[in-house]
C-alpha positions as CSV (number, residue, x, y, z in Angstrom):
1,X,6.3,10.1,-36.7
2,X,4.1,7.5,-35.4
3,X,6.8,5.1,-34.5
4,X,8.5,7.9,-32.6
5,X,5.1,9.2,-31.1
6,X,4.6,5.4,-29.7
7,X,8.0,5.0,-28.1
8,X,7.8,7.7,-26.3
9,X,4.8,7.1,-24.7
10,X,6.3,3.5,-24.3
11,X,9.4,5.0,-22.7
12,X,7.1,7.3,-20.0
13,X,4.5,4.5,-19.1
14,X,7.4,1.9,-18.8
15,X,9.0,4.9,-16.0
16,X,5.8,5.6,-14.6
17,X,5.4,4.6,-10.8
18,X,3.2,1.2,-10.2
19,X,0.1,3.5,-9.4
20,X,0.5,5.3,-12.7
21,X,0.3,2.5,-14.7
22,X,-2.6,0.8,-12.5
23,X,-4.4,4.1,-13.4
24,X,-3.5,4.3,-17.1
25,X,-4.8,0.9,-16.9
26,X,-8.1,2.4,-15.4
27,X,-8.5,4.7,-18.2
28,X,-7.5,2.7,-21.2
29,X,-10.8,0.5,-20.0
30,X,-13.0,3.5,-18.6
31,X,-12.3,6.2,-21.7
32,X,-13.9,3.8,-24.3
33,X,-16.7,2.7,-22.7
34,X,-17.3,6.3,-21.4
35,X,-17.1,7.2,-24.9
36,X,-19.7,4.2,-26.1
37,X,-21.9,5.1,-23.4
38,X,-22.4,8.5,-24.3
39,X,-22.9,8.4,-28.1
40,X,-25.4,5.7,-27.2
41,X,-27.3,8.4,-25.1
42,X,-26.8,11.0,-27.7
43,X,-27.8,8.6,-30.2
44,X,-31.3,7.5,-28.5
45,X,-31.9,10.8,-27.0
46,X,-31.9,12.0,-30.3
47,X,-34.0,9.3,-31.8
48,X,-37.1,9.5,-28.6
49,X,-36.3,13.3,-28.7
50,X,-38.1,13.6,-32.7
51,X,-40.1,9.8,-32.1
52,X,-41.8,11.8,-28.8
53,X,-42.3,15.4,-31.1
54,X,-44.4,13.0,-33.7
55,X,-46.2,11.4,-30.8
56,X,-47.3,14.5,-28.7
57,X,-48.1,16.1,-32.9
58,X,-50.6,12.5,-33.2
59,X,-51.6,13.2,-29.9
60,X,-52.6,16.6,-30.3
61,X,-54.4,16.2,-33.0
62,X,-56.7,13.4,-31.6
63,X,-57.7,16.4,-28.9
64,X,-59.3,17.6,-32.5
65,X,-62.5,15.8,-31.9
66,X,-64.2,13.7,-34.6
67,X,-67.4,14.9,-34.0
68,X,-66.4,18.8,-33.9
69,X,-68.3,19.0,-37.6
70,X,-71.6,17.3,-36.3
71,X,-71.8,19.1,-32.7
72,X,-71.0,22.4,-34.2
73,X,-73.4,22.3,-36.8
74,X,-76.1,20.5,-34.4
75,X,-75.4,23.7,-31.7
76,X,-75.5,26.8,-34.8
77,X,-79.4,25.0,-35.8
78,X,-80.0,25.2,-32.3
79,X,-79.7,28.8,-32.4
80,X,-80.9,29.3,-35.5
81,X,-83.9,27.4,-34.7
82,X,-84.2,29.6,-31.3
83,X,-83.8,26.9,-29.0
84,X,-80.6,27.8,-27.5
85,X,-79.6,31.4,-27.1
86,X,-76.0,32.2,-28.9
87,X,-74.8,32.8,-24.9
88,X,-75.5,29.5,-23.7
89,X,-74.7,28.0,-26.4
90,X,-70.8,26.7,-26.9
91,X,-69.7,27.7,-30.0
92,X,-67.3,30.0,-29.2
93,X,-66.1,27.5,-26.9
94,X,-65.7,24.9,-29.7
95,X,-64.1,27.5,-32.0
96,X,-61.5,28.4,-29.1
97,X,-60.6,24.7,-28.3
98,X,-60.1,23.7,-31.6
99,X,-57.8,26.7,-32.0
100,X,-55.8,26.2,-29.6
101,X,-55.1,22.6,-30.7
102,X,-54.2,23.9,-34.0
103,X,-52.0,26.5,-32.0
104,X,-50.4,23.5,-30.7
105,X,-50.2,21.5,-33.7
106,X,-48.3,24.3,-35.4
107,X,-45.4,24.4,-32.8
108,X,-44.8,20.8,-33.1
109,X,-45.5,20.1,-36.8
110,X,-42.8,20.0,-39.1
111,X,-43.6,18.2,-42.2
112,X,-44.5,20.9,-44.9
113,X,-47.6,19.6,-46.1
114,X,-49.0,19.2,-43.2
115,X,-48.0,22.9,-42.2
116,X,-50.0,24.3,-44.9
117,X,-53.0,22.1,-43.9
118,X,-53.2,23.4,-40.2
119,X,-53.0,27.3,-41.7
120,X,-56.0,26.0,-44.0
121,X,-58.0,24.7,-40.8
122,X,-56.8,27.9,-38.9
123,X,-58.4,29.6,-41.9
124,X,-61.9,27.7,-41.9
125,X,-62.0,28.6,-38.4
126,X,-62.0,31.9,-38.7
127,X,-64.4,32.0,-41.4
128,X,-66.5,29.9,-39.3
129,X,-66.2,32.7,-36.3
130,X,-67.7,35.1,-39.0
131,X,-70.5,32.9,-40.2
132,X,-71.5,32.4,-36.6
133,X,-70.9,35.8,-35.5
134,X,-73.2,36.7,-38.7
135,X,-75.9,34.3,-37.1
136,X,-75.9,35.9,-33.9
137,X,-76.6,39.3,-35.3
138,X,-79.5,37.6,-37.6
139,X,-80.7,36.3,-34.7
140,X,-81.0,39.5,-32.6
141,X,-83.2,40.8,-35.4
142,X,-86.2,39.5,-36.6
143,X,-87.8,38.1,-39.8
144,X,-84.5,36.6,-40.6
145,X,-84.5,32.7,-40.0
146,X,-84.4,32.3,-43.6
147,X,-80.9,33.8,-44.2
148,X,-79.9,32.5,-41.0
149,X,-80.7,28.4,-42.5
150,X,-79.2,29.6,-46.0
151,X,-75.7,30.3,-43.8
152,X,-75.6,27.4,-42.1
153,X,-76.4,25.1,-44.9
154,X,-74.5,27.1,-47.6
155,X,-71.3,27.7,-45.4
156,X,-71.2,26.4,-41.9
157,X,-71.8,23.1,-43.0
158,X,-69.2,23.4,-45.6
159,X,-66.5,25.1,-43.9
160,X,-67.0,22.3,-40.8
161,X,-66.8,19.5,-43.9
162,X,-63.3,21.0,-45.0
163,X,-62.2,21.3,-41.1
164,X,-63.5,17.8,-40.4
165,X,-61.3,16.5,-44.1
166,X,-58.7,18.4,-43.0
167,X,-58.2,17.3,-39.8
168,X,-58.2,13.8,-41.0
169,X,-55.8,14.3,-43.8
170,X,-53.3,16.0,-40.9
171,X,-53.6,12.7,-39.1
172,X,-53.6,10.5,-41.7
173,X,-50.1,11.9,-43.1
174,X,-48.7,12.3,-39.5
175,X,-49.2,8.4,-39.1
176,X,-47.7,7.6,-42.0
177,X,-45.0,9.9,-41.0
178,X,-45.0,8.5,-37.5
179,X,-44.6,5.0,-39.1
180,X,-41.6,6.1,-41.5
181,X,-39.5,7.0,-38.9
182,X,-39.9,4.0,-36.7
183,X,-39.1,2.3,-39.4
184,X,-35.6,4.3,-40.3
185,X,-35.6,4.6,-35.9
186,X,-35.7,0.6,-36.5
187,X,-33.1,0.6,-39.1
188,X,-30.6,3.5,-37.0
189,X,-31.2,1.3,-33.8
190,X,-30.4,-1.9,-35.5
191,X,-27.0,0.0,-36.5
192,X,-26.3,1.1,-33.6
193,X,-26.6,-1.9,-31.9
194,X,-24.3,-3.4,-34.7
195,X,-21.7,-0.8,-33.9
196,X,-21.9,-0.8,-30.0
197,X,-21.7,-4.9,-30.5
198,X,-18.4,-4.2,-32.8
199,X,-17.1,-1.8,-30.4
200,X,-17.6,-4.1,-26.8
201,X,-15.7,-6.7,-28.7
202,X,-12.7,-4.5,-29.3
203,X,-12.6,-3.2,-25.9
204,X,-12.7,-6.7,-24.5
205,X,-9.7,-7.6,-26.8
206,X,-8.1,-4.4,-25.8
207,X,-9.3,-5.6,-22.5
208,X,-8.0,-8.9,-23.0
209,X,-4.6,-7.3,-24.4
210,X,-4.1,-4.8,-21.7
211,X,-5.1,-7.5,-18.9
212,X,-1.5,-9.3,-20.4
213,X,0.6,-6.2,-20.8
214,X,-0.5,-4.1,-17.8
215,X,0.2,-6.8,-15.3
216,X,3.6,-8.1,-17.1
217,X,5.1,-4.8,-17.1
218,X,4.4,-4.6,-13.7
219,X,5.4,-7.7,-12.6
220,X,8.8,-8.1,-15.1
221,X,10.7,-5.9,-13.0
222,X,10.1,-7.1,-9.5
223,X,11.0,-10.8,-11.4
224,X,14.2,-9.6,-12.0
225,X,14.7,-7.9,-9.0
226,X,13.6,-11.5,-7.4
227,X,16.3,-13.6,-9.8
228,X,19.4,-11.0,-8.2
229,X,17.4,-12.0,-4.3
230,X,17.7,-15.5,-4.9
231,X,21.3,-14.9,-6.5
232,X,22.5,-12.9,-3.3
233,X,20.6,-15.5,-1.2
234,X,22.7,-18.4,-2.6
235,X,25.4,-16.6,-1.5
236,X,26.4,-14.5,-5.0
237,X,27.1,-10.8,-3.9
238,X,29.0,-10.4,-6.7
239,X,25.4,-9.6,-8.7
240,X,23.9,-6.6,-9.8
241,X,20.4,-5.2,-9.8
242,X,19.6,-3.5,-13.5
243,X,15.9,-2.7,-13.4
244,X,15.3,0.7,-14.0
245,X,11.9,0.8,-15.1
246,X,9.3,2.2,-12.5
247,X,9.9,4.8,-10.2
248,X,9.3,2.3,-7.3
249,X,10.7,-0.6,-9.0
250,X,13.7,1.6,-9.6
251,X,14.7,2.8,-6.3
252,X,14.3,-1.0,-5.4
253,X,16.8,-1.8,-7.8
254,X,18.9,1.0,-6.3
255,X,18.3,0.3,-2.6
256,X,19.2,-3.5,-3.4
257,X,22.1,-3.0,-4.7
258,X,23.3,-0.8,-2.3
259,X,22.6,-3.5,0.6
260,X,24.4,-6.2,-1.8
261,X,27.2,-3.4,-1.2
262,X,26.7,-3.0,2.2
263,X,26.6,-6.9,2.9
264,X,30.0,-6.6,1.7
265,X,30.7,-4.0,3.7
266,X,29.5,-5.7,6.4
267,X,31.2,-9.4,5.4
268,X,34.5,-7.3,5.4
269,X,34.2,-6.0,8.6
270,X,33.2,-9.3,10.2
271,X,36.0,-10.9,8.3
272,X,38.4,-7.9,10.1
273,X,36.5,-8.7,13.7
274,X,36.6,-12.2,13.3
275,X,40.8,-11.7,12.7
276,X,40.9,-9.4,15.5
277,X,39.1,-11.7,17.7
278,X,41.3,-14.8,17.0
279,X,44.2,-12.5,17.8
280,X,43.0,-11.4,21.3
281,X,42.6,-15.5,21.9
282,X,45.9,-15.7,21.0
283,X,47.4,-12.9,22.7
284,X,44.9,-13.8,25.8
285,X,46.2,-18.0,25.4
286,X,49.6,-16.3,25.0
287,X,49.5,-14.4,28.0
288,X,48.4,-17.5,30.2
289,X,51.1,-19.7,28.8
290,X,53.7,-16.6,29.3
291,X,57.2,-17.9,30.0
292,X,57.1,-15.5,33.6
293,X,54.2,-17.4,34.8
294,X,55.9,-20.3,34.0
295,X,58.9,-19.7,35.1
296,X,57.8,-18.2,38.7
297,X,55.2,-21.4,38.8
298,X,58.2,-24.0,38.6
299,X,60.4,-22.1,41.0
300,X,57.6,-22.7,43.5
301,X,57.6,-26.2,42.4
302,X,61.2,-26.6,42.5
303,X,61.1,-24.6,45.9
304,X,58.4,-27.0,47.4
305,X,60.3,-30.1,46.4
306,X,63.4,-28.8,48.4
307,X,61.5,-28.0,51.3
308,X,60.1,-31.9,51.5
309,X,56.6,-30.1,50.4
310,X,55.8,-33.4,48.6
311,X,51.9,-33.1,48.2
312,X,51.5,-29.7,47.7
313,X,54.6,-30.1,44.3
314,X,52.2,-33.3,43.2
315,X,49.0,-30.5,44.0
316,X,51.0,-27.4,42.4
317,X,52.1,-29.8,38.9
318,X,48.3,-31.2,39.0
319,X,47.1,-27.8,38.9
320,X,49.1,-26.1,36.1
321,X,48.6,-29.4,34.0
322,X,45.0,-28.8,33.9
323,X,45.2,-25.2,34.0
324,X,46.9,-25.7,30.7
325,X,44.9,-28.4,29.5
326,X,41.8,-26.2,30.3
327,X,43.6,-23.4,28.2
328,X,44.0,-25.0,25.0
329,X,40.6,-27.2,25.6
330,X,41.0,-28.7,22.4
331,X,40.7,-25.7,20.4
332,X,37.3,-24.5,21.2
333,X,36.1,-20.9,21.9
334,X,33.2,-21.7,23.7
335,X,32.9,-23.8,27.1
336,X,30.7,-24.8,29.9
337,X,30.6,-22.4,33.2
338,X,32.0,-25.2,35.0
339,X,35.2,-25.6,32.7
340,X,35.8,-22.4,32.9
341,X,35.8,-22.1,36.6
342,X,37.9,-25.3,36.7
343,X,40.4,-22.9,34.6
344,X,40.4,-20.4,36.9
345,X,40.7,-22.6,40.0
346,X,43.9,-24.2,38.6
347,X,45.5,-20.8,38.4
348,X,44.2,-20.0,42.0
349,X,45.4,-22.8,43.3
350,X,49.1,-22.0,41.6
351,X,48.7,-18.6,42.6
352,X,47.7,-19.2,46.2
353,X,51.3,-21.4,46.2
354,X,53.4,-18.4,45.4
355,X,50.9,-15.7,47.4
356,X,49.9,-17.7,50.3
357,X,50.6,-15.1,52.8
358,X,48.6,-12.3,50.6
359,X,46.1,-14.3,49.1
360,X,42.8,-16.2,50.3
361,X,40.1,-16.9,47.7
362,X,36.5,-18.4,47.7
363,X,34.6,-19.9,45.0
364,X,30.9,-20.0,45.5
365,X,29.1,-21.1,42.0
366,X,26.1,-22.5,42.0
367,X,25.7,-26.0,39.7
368,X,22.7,-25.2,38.3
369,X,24.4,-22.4,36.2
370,X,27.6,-25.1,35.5
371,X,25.5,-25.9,32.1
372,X,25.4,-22.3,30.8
373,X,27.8,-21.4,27.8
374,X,30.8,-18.9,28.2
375,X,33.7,-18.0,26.2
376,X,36.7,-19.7,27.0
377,X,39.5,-17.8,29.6
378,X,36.8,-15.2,30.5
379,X,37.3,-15.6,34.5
380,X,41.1,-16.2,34.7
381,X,41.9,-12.6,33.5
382,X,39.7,-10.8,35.2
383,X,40.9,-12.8,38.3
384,X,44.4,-12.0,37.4
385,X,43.1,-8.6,37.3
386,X,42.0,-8.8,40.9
387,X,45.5,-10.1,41.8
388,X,47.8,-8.1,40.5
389,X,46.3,-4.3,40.7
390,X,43.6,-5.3,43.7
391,X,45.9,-7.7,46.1
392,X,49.2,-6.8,45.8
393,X,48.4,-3.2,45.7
394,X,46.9,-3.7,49.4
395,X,49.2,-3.9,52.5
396,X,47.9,-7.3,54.4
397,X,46.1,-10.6,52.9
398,X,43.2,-10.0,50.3
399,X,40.5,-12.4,49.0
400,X,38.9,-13.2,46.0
401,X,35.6,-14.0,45.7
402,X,33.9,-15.9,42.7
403,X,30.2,-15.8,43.1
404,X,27.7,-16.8,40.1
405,X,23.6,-16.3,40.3
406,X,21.0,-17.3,37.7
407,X,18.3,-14.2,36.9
408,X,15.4,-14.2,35.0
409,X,16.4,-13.7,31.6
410,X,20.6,-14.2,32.3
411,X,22.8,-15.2,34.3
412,X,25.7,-13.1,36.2
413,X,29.0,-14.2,37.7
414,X,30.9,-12.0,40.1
415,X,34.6,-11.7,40.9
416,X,35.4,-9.3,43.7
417,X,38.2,-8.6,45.9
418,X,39.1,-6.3,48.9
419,X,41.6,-4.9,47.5
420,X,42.8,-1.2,46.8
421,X,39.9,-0.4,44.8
422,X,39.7,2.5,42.2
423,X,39.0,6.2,42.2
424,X,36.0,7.4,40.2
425,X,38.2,9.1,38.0
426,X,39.8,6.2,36.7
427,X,36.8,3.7,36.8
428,X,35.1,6.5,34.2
429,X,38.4,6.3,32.2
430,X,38.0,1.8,32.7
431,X,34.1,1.7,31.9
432,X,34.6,4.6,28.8
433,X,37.5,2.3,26.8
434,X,35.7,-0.5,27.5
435,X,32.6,0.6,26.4
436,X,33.5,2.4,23.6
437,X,35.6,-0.6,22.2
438,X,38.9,2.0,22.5
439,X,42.3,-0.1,22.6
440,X,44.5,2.6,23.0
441,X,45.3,2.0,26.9
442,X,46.9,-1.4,27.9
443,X,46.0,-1.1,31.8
444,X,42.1,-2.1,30.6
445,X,43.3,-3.8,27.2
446,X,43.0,-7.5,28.8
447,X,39.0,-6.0,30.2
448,X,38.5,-4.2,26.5
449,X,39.2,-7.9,25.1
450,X,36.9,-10.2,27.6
451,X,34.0,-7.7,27.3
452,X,34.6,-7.7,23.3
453,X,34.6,-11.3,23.1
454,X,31.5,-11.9,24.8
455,X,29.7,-9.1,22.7
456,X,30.4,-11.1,19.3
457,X,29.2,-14.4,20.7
458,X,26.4,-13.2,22.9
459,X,25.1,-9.7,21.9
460,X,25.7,-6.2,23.2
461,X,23.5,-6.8,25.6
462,X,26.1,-8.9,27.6
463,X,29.7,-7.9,28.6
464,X,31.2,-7.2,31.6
465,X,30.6,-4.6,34.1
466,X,32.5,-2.6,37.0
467,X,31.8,-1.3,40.4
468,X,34.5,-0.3,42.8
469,X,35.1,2.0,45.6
470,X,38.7,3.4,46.7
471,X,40.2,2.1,49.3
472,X,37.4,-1.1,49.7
473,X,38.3,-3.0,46.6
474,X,36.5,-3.8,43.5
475,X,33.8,-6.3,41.7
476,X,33.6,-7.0,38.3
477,X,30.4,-8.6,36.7
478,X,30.0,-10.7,33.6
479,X,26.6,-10.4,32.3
480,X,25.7,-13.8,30.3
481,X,22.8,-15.1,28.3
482,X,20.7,-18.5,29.3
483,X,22.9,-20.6,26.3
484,X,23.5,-24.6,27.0
């Protein structure tokens, strides 16, 4: 029963939230010494309470003056003797002061024996209030002084001796009295002070014990939890959180292992981008390396050789060697500004061969922003772009303009041409697909991919951007971060 008693109060504090178990912690420490503290009040308020009654019963009694016997004798001859009349005399005052202290007495006396001697006092004082009262009517008569002395010597002066005995016996025993119990006060105190001395040392070590346990069981969990952090942090996401002790440590556990499962998640999806990426390279690489471009480029080669063209076929080869030298650009993704725009100059310059009576360009790029990092083939296409539904669309030559400016915080380089432009219906359609990462149209499919691409390198705070007008021609702006 006690086993089963103690685990389950083992099996609620060990769920308990962290604040619980600071607070049990609180009250293992506080009941105890709550506890000590007041049966140590109890205890001495018990002990002063009947010490103080013994005291106020001493000190009562010494209000009992010592010399009651030989004043009120001395005061009755007085009025025997006619010096003093009974009025002006105090005896009734002595006889209602030493009444009232044995009035007194009696409420706060309880040892038996000296009960019974108070009732005897309170006895001799009455009997002294009829000897004195017998006085004053011998005194209002005359011939009488004899009877009078006979009273006072036969009974005033007695009664007054067995008041004075009394009186002395009452404080004689209450001493002793007094002195017994400080002595067994001594002996309880001395006890007590044993057992509170007894009792501190088992709340420390229950102190000590709990100062261990309290902060272990608090602190086990979150270790645990810290071992599957530094697991996932080495790069294990194949671990598993199992604390489940705590309410806070618990949802922890539970939120950690559902971002180890959503690092996955995320891993997966990357993994998926980063496939989807290296395929729009390809298909963009593909797409500049297309056998129509090459084809239609060596025609115009072949057809400037025939027409004794010589510089511009040693111009034309020049250009498409290092427009495909600046395509495969030894297999990296990210290039300089300025290779880029040597790129795309190699293609305008091949273009400009085979569209020289439609096609004008201008290339105004500042070489401070030459440094700046860009994906590679970012230009060409949208330059292509230009070309193909801008130009060609327009009845007369069109130009192309390549403009690049360094902002605050970016830089932005601007490819615009004069061509046919587009209707706000269909720049909506352009700007949602590429926006919204949609791949389903393959007009904006080449845009969807240069915007994408610079969104996984850069951030979605970069990308491309469109502005157009129907009938005026178009600009297209690629928004790019201060990189070297």
């Amino acid at each position: 029963m006690i086993k089963r008693i103690k685990r389950k109060t083992l099996e609620i504090y060990n769920k308990a939230p962290l604040a619980s178990k600071i607070r049990y912690s609180y009250i293992l420490i506080l009941v105890p010494l709550v506890f000590l503290v007041i049966v140590a009040f109890i205890n001495m308020w018990s002990m002063n309470n009947k010490y103080s009654e013994m005291i106020n019963s001493s000190v009562a009694a010494s209000k009992f003056s010592i010399d009651f016997k030989n004043d009120f004798d001395y005061e009755t001859y007085l009025v025997i003797v006619g010096n003093k009349k009974y009025d002006e005399s105090g005896l009734d005052i002595m006889l209602k002061e030493a009444g009232d202290v044995v009035d007194e007495l009696q409420k706060i006396t309880v040892d038996k024996d000296n009960v019974r001697r108070l009732e005897s006092v309170s006895k001799y004082l009455d009997n002294l209030a009829t000897y004195t009262a017998r006085i004053k009517d011998n005194v209002s008569k005359e011939n009488l002084y004899e009877e009078n002395m006979m009273i006072w010597e036969n009974d005033v002066q007695i009664v007054t001796t067995l008041v004075q005995d009394t009186m002395v016996e009452f404080i004689y025993y209450d001493i002793q009295e007094v002195q017994g119990e400080r002595e067994v006060y001594n002996a309880r105190f001395t006890t007590f002070i044993a057992i509170v001395i007894i009792a501190l040392i088992a709340i420390l070590t229950a102190i000590v014990f709990f100062s261990f346990y309290i902060p272990l069981s608090i602190s086990r969990p979150i270790q645990r939890i810290t071992e599957v952090t530094n697991k996932v942090a080495s790069g294990n996401l194949s671990v598993r959180s199992d604390v489940f002790d705590g309410e806070e440590t618990k949802r922890l556990s539970t939120s950690l292992n559902a971002m180890i499962d959503k690092i996955n998640e995320l891993l997966d999806q990357v993994t998926t981008e980063q496939i989807r990426l290296r395929k729009a390279e390809f298909e963009l690489l593909q797409s500049q390396i297309n056998p129509h471009f090459l084809y239609n480029t060596l025609d115009a080669i072949v057809w400037l050789a025939e027409s004794g063209e010589k510089e511009k076929v040693v111009s034309t080869v020049s250009s498409l060697s290092n427009f495909f030298r600046a395509s495969l650009n030894q297999g990296k993704d990210i290039v300089t500004i300025k290779e880029d725009i040597g790129h795309v100059r190699s293609y305008l310059e091949i273009q400009q061969i085979r569209y020289q009576d439609i096609l004008d360009y201008e290339i105004n790029i500042p070489e401070e922003i030459y440094p700046y990092l860009i994906p590679k083939i970012t230009i060409q296409p949208l330059v292509e772009n230009a070309l193909y539904h801008g130009i060609k669309n327009k009845r007369g030559k069109g130009k192309i303009s390549i403009t690049g400016s360094k902002q605050e915080d970016h830089v932005i380089i601007s490819i615009s041409d004069n061509g046919l432009g587009i209707t706000e219906e269909r720049l909506a359609v352009v700007l949602n697909n590429i926006n919204n990462r949609s791949e389903s149209e393959k007009t904006t499919y080449g845009l969807y991919n240069v915007n994408e691409r610079i969104r996984l390198d850069f951030g979605e705070e970069y990308g491309i951007n469109i502005d157009s007008e129907y009938g005026k021609g178009t600009t297209v702006s690629v928004k790019l971060p201060l990189n070297m």
